[in-house]
Short mmCIF file of N, CA, C and O and ligand atoms in Angstrom, two decimals:
data_model
loop_
_atom_site.label_atom_id
_atom_site.label_comp_id
_atom_site.label_asym_id
_atom_site.label_seq_id
_atom_site.Cartn_x
_atom_site.Cartn_y
_atom_site.Cartn_z
N MET A 26 4.21 -15.93 6.48
CA MET A 26 4.48 -14.60 6.99
C MET A 26 4.07 -13.55 5.97
O MET A 26 4.42 -13.65 4.80
N VAL A 27 3.34 -12.55 6.42
CA VAL A 27 2.97 -11.42 5.56
C VAL A 27 3.85 -10.24 5.94
O VAL A 27 3.96 -9.91 7.12
N LYS A 28 4.47 -9.64 4.94
CA LYS A 28 5.32 -8.50 5.24
C LYS A 28 4.64 -7.19 4.82
O LYS A 28 4.27 -7.03 3.67
N ILE A 29 4.44 -6.30 5.79
CA ILE A 29 3.86 -4.99 5.51
C ILE A 29 4.97 -3.96 5.61
O ILE A 29 5.59 -3.81 6.66
N SER A 30 5.24 -3.28 4.49
CA SER A 30 6.27 -2.24 4.49
C SER A 30 5.59 -0.90 4.31
O SER A 30 4.78 -0.72 3.41
N ILE A 31 5.92 0.02 5.17
CA ILE A 31 5.30 1.35 5.13
C ILE A 31 6.37 2.38 4.84
O ILE A 31 7.41 2.42 5.52
N CYS A 32 6.14 3.18 3.81
CA CYS A 32 7.12 4.21 3.45
C CYS A 32 7.18 5.26 4.54
O CYS A 32 6.16 5.82 4.92
N ILE A 33 8.38 5.50 5.01
CA ILE A 33 8.55 6.54 6.03
C ILE A 33 9.43 7.67 5.49
O ILE A 33 10.06 8.40 6.25
N GLY A 34 9.45 7.79 4.16
CA GLY A 34 10.12 8.93 3.54
C GLY A 34 9.39 10.22 3.92
O GLY A 34 8.29 10.19 4.46
N SER A 35 10.00 11.38 3.61
CA SER A 35 9.46 12.64 4.14
C SER A 35 8.07 12.95 3.60
O SER A 35 7.21 13.43 4.34
N ALA A 36 7.81 12.70 2.32
CA ALA A 36 6.49 13.03 1.77
C ALA A 36 5.41 12.16 2.42
O ALA A 36 4.35 12.65 2.80
N CYS A 37 5.68 10.89 2.54
CA CYS A 37 4.70 10.00 3.18
C CYS A 37 4.57 10.32 4.67
O CYS A 37 3.48 10.21 5.23
N HIS A 38 5.67 10.72 5.26
CA HIS A 38 5.61 11.13 6.67
C HIS A 38 4.61 12.28 6.84
O HIS A 38 3.76 12.25 7.73
N LEU A 39 4.72 13.26 5.95
CA LEU A 39 3.81 14.42 6.02
C LEU A 39 2.37 14.02 5.78
O LEU A 39 1.44 14.66 6.23
N ARG A 40 2.17 12.96 5.04
CA ARG A 40 0.81 12.50 4.75
C ARG A 40 0.29 11.51 5.79
O ARG A 40 -0.76 10.89 5.60
N GLY A 41 1.04 11.30 6.85
CA GLY A 41 0.51 10.50 7.95
C GLY A 41 1.02 9.08 8.04
O GLY A 41 0.35 8.21 8.60
N ALA A 42 2.21 8.83 7.52
CA ALA A 42 2.75 7.46 7.56
C ALA A 42 2.82 6.93 8.99
O ALA A 42 2.59 5.74 9.22
N HIS A 43 3.11 7.82 9.93
CA HIS A 43 3.23 7.37 11.31
C HIS A 43 1.88 6.85 11.83
O HIS A 43 1.82 5.82 12.52
N ASN A 44 0.81 7.53 11.47
CA ASN A 44 -0.52 7.08 11.88
C ASN A 44 -0.88 5.75 11.23
O ASN A 44 -1.53 4.89 11.84
N VAL A 45 -0.47 5.59 9.98
CA VAL A 45 -0.72 4.33 9.26
C VAL A 45 0.04 3.19 9.95
O VAL A 45 -0.51 2.11 10.20
N LEU A 46 1.29 3.47 10.28
CA LEU A 46 2.10 2.47 10.98
C LEU A 46 1.47 2.08 12.32
O LEU A 46 1.34 0.88 12.64
N ASN A 47 1.03 3.08 13.08
CA ASN A 47 0.39 2.79 14.37
C ASN A 47 -0.89 1.99 14.20
O ASN A 47 -1.19 1.09 14.99
N ALA A 48 -1.65 2.33 13.17
CA ALA A 48 -2.92 1.62 12.94
C ALA A 48 -2.65 0.15 12.61
O ALA A 48 -3.33 -0.75 13.13
N PHE A 49 -1.67 -0.13 11.78
CA PHE A 49 -1.34 -1.53 11.47
C PHE A 49 -0.84 -2.26 12.72
O PHE A 49 -1.23 -3.40 12.97
N THR A 50 0.00 -1.59 13.49
CA THR A 50 0.53 -2.22 14.70
C THR A 50 -0.60 -2.58 15.67
O THR A 50 -0.61 -3.68 16.24
N SER A 51 -1.57 -1.67 15.82
CA SER A 51 -2.70 -1.94 16.71
C SER A 51 -3.52 -3.13 16.23
O SER A 51 -3.96 -3.98 17.03
N LEU A 52 -3.71 -3.21 14.91
CA LEU A 52 -4.52 -4.32 14.38
C LEU A 52 -3.81 -5.66 14.54
O LEU A 52 -4.46 -6.68 14.80
N VAL A 53 -2.50 -5.64 14.36
CA VAL A 53 -1.74 -6.89 14.54
C VAL A 53 -1.94 -7.40 15.97
O VAL A 53 -2.14 -8.60 16.19
N GLU A 54 -1.96 -6.48 16.93
CA GLU A 54 -2.19 -6.88 18.32
C GLU A 54 -3.63 -7.30 18.53
O GLU A 54 -3.92 -8.34 19.14
N LYS A 55 -4.56 -6.51 18.00
CA LYS A 55 -5.98 -6.80 18.19
C LYS A 55 -6.35 -8.19 17.67
O LYS A 55 -7.12 -8.92 18.30
N TYR A 56 -5.80 -8.54 16.51
CA TYR A 56 -6.14 -9.83 15.89
C TYR A 56 -5.12 -10.92 16.24
O TYR A 56 -5.17 -12.01 15.68
N ASP A 57 -4.21 -10.57 17.14
CA ASP A 57 -3.24 -11.55 17.63
C ASP A 57 -2.48 -12.24 16.49
O ASP A 57 -2.38 -13.46 16.43
N THR A 58 -1.98 -11.42 15.59
CA THR A 58 -1.30 -11.97 14.41
C THR A 58 0.20 -11.67 14.41
O THR A 58 0.84 -11.69 13.36
N GLN A 59 0.74 -11.44 15.59
CA GLN A 59 2.17 -11.10 15.67
C GLN A 59 3.06 -12.17 15.04
O GLN A 59 4.12 -11.86 14.49
N ALA A 60 2.62 -13.42 15.11
CA ALA A 60 3.46 -14.51 14.62
C ALA A 60 3.48 -14.59 13.09
O ALA A 60 4.38 -15.21 12.52
N VAL A 61 2.52 -13.96 12.45
CA VAL A 61 2.44 -14.11 10.98
C VAL A 61 2.56 -12.80 10.22
O VAL A 61 2.56 -12.80 8.99
N VAL A 62 2.66 -11.68 10.93
CA VAL A 62 2.76 -10.39 10.26
C VAL A 62 4.03 -9.68 10.71
O VAL A 62 4.34 -9.61 11.89
N ASP A 63 4.74 -9.19 9.72
CA ASP A 63 5.97 -8.46 9.99
C ASP A 63 5.79 -7.03 9.44
O ASP A 63 5.46 -6.87 8.27
N ILE A 64 5.96 -6.03 10.30
CA ILE A 64 5.79 -4.64 9.86
C ILE A 64 7.14 -3.96 9.87
O ILE A 64 7.90 -4.08 10.84
N GLU A 65 7.44 -3.26 8.79
CA GLU A 65 8.71 -2.55 8.75
C GLU A 65 8.54 -1.21 8.06
O GLU A 65 7.59 -0.99 7.32
N GLY A 66 9.47 -0.31 8.30
CA GLY A 66 9.50 0.96 7.60
C GLY A 66 10.35 0.82 6.35
O GLY A 66 11.27 0.02 6.29
N ASN A 67 10.01 1.61 5.34
CA ASN A 67 10.69 1.55 4.06
C ASN A 67 11.14 2.94 3.66
O ASN A 67 10.48 3.91 3.99
N PHE A 68 12.20 3.04 2.91
CA PHE A 68 12.59 4.34 2.37
C PHE A 68 11.68 4.73 1.22
O PHE A 68 10.86 3.93 0.78
N CYS A 69 11.84 5.95 0.74
CA CYS A 69 10.99 6.49 -0.33
C CYS A 69 10.84 5.49 -1.48
O CYS A 69 11.82 4.94 -1.99
N GLN A 70 9.61 5.29 -1.88
CA GLN A 70 9.29 4.34 -2.94
C GLN A 70 9.17 5.01 -4.31
O GLN A 70 8.77 4.38 -5.28
N GLY A 71 9.47 6.31 -4.36
CA GLY A 71 9.45 7.02 -5.63
C GLY A 71 8.06 7.39 -6.10
O GLY A 71 7.87 7.75 -7.26
N ARG A 72 7.08 7.30 -5.24
CA ARG A 72 5.70 7.64 -5.62
C ARG A 72 5.12 8.62 -4.60
O ARG A 72 4.01 8.45 -4.12
N CYS A 73 5.92 9.64 -4.32
CA CYS A 73 5.61 10.54 -3.20
C CYS A 73 4.25 11.23 -3.33
O CYS A 73 3.63 11.53 -2.32
N THR A 74 3.82 11.52 -4.55
CA THR A 74 2.53 12.20 -4.69
C THR A 74 1.35 11.28 -4.42
O THR A 74 0.21 11.71 -4.37
N GLU A 75 1.63 9.98 -4.27
CA GLU A 75 0.55 9.01 -4.05
C GLU A 75 0.57 8.44 -2.63
O GLU A 75 -0.01 7.40 -2.35
N GLY A 76 1.29 9.12 -1.73
CA GLY A 76 1.43 8.61 -0.38
C GLY A 76 0.14 8.64 0.43
O GLY A 76 -0.78 9.35 0.06
N VAL A 77 0.05 7.96 1.43
CA VAL A 77 1.10 7.10 1.98
C VAL A 77 1.19 5.83 1.13
O VAL A 77 0.18 5.22 0.81
N VAL A 78 2.41 5.45 0.82
CA VAL A 78 2.65 4.26 0.01
C VAL A 78 3.04 3.10 0.93
O VAL A 78 3.94 3.23 1.77
N ILE A 79 2.34 1.98 0.78
CA ILE A 79 2.73 0.79 1.54
C ILE A 79 2.90 -0.38 0.57
O ILE A 79 2.45 -0.32 -0.59
N LYS A 80 3.52 -1.42 1.06
CA LYS A 80 3.65 -2.65 0.28
C LYS A 80 3.25 -3.80 1.19
O LYS A 80 3.66 -3.87 2.34
N ILE A 81 2.41 -4.67 0.67
CA ILE A 81 2.10 -5.90 1.39
C ILE A 81 2.65 -7.02 0.54
O ILE A 81 2.18 -7.27 -0.57
N ASP A 82 3.69 -7.66 1.06
CA ASP A 82 4.55 -8.53 0.26
C ASP A 82 4.99 -7.73 -0.98
O ASP A 82 5.61 -6.71 -0.80
N ASP A 83 4.62 -8.15 -2.18
CA ASP A 83 5.09 -7.40 -3.35
C ASP A 83 4.04 -6.47 -3.93
O ASP A 83 4.27 -5.84 -4.96
N GLU A 84 2.89 -6.38 -3.29
CA GLU A 84 1.81 -5.54 -3.82
C GLU A 84 1.91 -4.12 -3.26
O GLU A 84 1.85 -3.92 -2.05
N VAL A 85 2.02 -3.15 -4.17
CA VAL A 85 2.10 -1.75 -3.75
C VAL A 85 0.68 -1.20 -3.64
O VAL A 85 -0.15 -1.39 -4.53
N ILE A 86 0.41 -0.51 -2.53
CA ILE A 86 -0.89 0.14 -2.34
C ILE A 86 -0.62 1.61 -2.04
O ILE A 86 0.19 1.93 -1.15
N THR A 87 -1.28 2.49 -2.77
CA THR A 87 -1.02 3.92 -2.63
C THR A 87 -2.21 4.63 -1.99
O THR A 87 -3.29 4.05 -1.84
N ASN A 88 -1.97 5.89 -1.63
CA ASN A 88 -3.02 6.73 -1.03
C ASN A 88 -3.65 6.09 0.20
O ASN A 88 -4.86 6.14 0.40
N VAL A 89 -2.81 5.50 1.01
CA VAL A 89 -3.29 4.87 2.24
C VAL A 89 -3.36 5.92 3.35
O VAL A 89 -2.42 6.69 3.55
N SER A 90 -4.49 5.96 4.02
CA SER A 90 -4.62 6.79 5.22
C SER A 90 -5.00 5.87 6.37
O SER A 90 -5.39 4.72 6.14
N LYS A 91 -4.94 6.40 7.58
CA LYS A 91 -5.20 5.51 8.72
C LYS A 91 -6.63 4.97 8.68
O LYS A 91 -6.90 3.88 9.15
N ASP A 92 -7.53 5.73 8.08
CA ASP A 92 -8.93 5.28 7.99
C ASP A 92 -9.11 4.08 7.07
O ASP A 92 -10.12 3.38 7.13
N LYS A 93 -8.16 3.87 6.18
CA LYS A 93 -8.27 2.75 5.24
C LYS A 93 -7.58 1.50 5.74
O LYS A 93 -7.70 0.42 5.14
N VAL A 94 -6.82 1.64 6.81
CA VAL A 94 -5.95 0.54 7.24
C VAL A 94 -6.76 -0.70 7.64
O VAL A 94 -6.39 -1.82 7.29
N HIS A 95 -7.87 -0.50 8.33
CA HIS A 95 -8.62 -1.67 8.78
C HIS A 95 -9.10 -2.51 7.60
O HIS A 95 -8.93 -3.74 7.58
N ASP A 96 -9.67 -1.86 6.59
CA ASP A 96 -10.17 -2.60 5.42
C ASP A 96 -9.02 -3.31 4.70
O ASP A 96 -9.17 -4.46 4.26
N ILE A 97 -7.89 -2.63 4.57
CA ILE A 97 -6.74 -3.24 3.90
C ILE A 97 -6.27 -4.45 4.70
O ILE A 97 -5.98 -5.51 4.13
N PHE A 98 -6.22 -4.31 5.99
CA PHE A 98 -5.75 -5.41 6.84
C PHE A 98 -6.67 -6.62 6.72
O PHE A 98 -6.20 -7.76 6.56
N VAL A 99 -7.96 -6.37 6.78
CA VAL A 99 -8.93 -7.48 6.68
C VAL A 99 -8.80 -8.16 5.33
O VAL A 99 -8.77 -9.39 5.22
N ASP A 100 -8.69 -7.36 4.28
CA ASP A 100 -8.66 -7.90 2.93
C ASP A 100 -7.34 -8.60 2.61
O ASP A 100 -7.31 -9.74 2.13
N LYS A 101 -6.24 -7.93 2.89
CA LYS A 101 -4.94 -8.41 2.41
C LYS A 101 -4.20 -9.28 3.40
O LYS A 101 -3.29 -10.02 3.01
N VAL A 102 -4.53 -9.17 4.67
CA VAL A 102 -3.80 -9.97 5.66
C VAL A 102 -4.69 -11.10 6.19
O VAL A 102 -4.38 -12.27 6.03
N LEU A 103 -5.84 -10.74 6.76
CA LEU A 103 -6.71 -11.79 7.31
C LEU A 103 -7.35 -12.61 6.21
O LEU A 103 -7.66 -13.79 6.40
N GLY A 104 -7.54 -11.99 5.04
CA GLY A 104 -8.23 -12.67 3.94
C GLY A 104 -7.37 -13.63 3.16
O GLY A 104 -7.81 -14.24 2.19
N ARG A 105 -6.14 -13.82 3.55
CA ARG A 105 -5.25 -14.71 2.79
C ARG A 105 -5.51 -16.17 3.08
O ARG A 105 -5.84 -16.53 4.18
S1 FES B 15 8.20 9.50 0.55
FE1 FES B 15 6.89 7.78 0.33
S2 FES B 15 6.99 7.38 -1.80
FE2 FES B 15 8.38 9.02 -1.54
#
């Protein structure tokens, strides 16, 4: 199981966390990976100026925008 945590604190929200969340959710459906990917919202990760902040398992990834989600998903989720 791969756990994707997306910060939904206010700073990340303003930077488009909701779009990032939607983009990951769409990819999980597109690649039929519901059984192996768990997506959740996270509280502020303390790195608000680097948002959107996400975590894939224990790896923190900063400055995520919805345009980067596909590459991250292919690399960090499908590439495992
Ligand atoms: S709101 Fe996302 S790191 Fe603070």
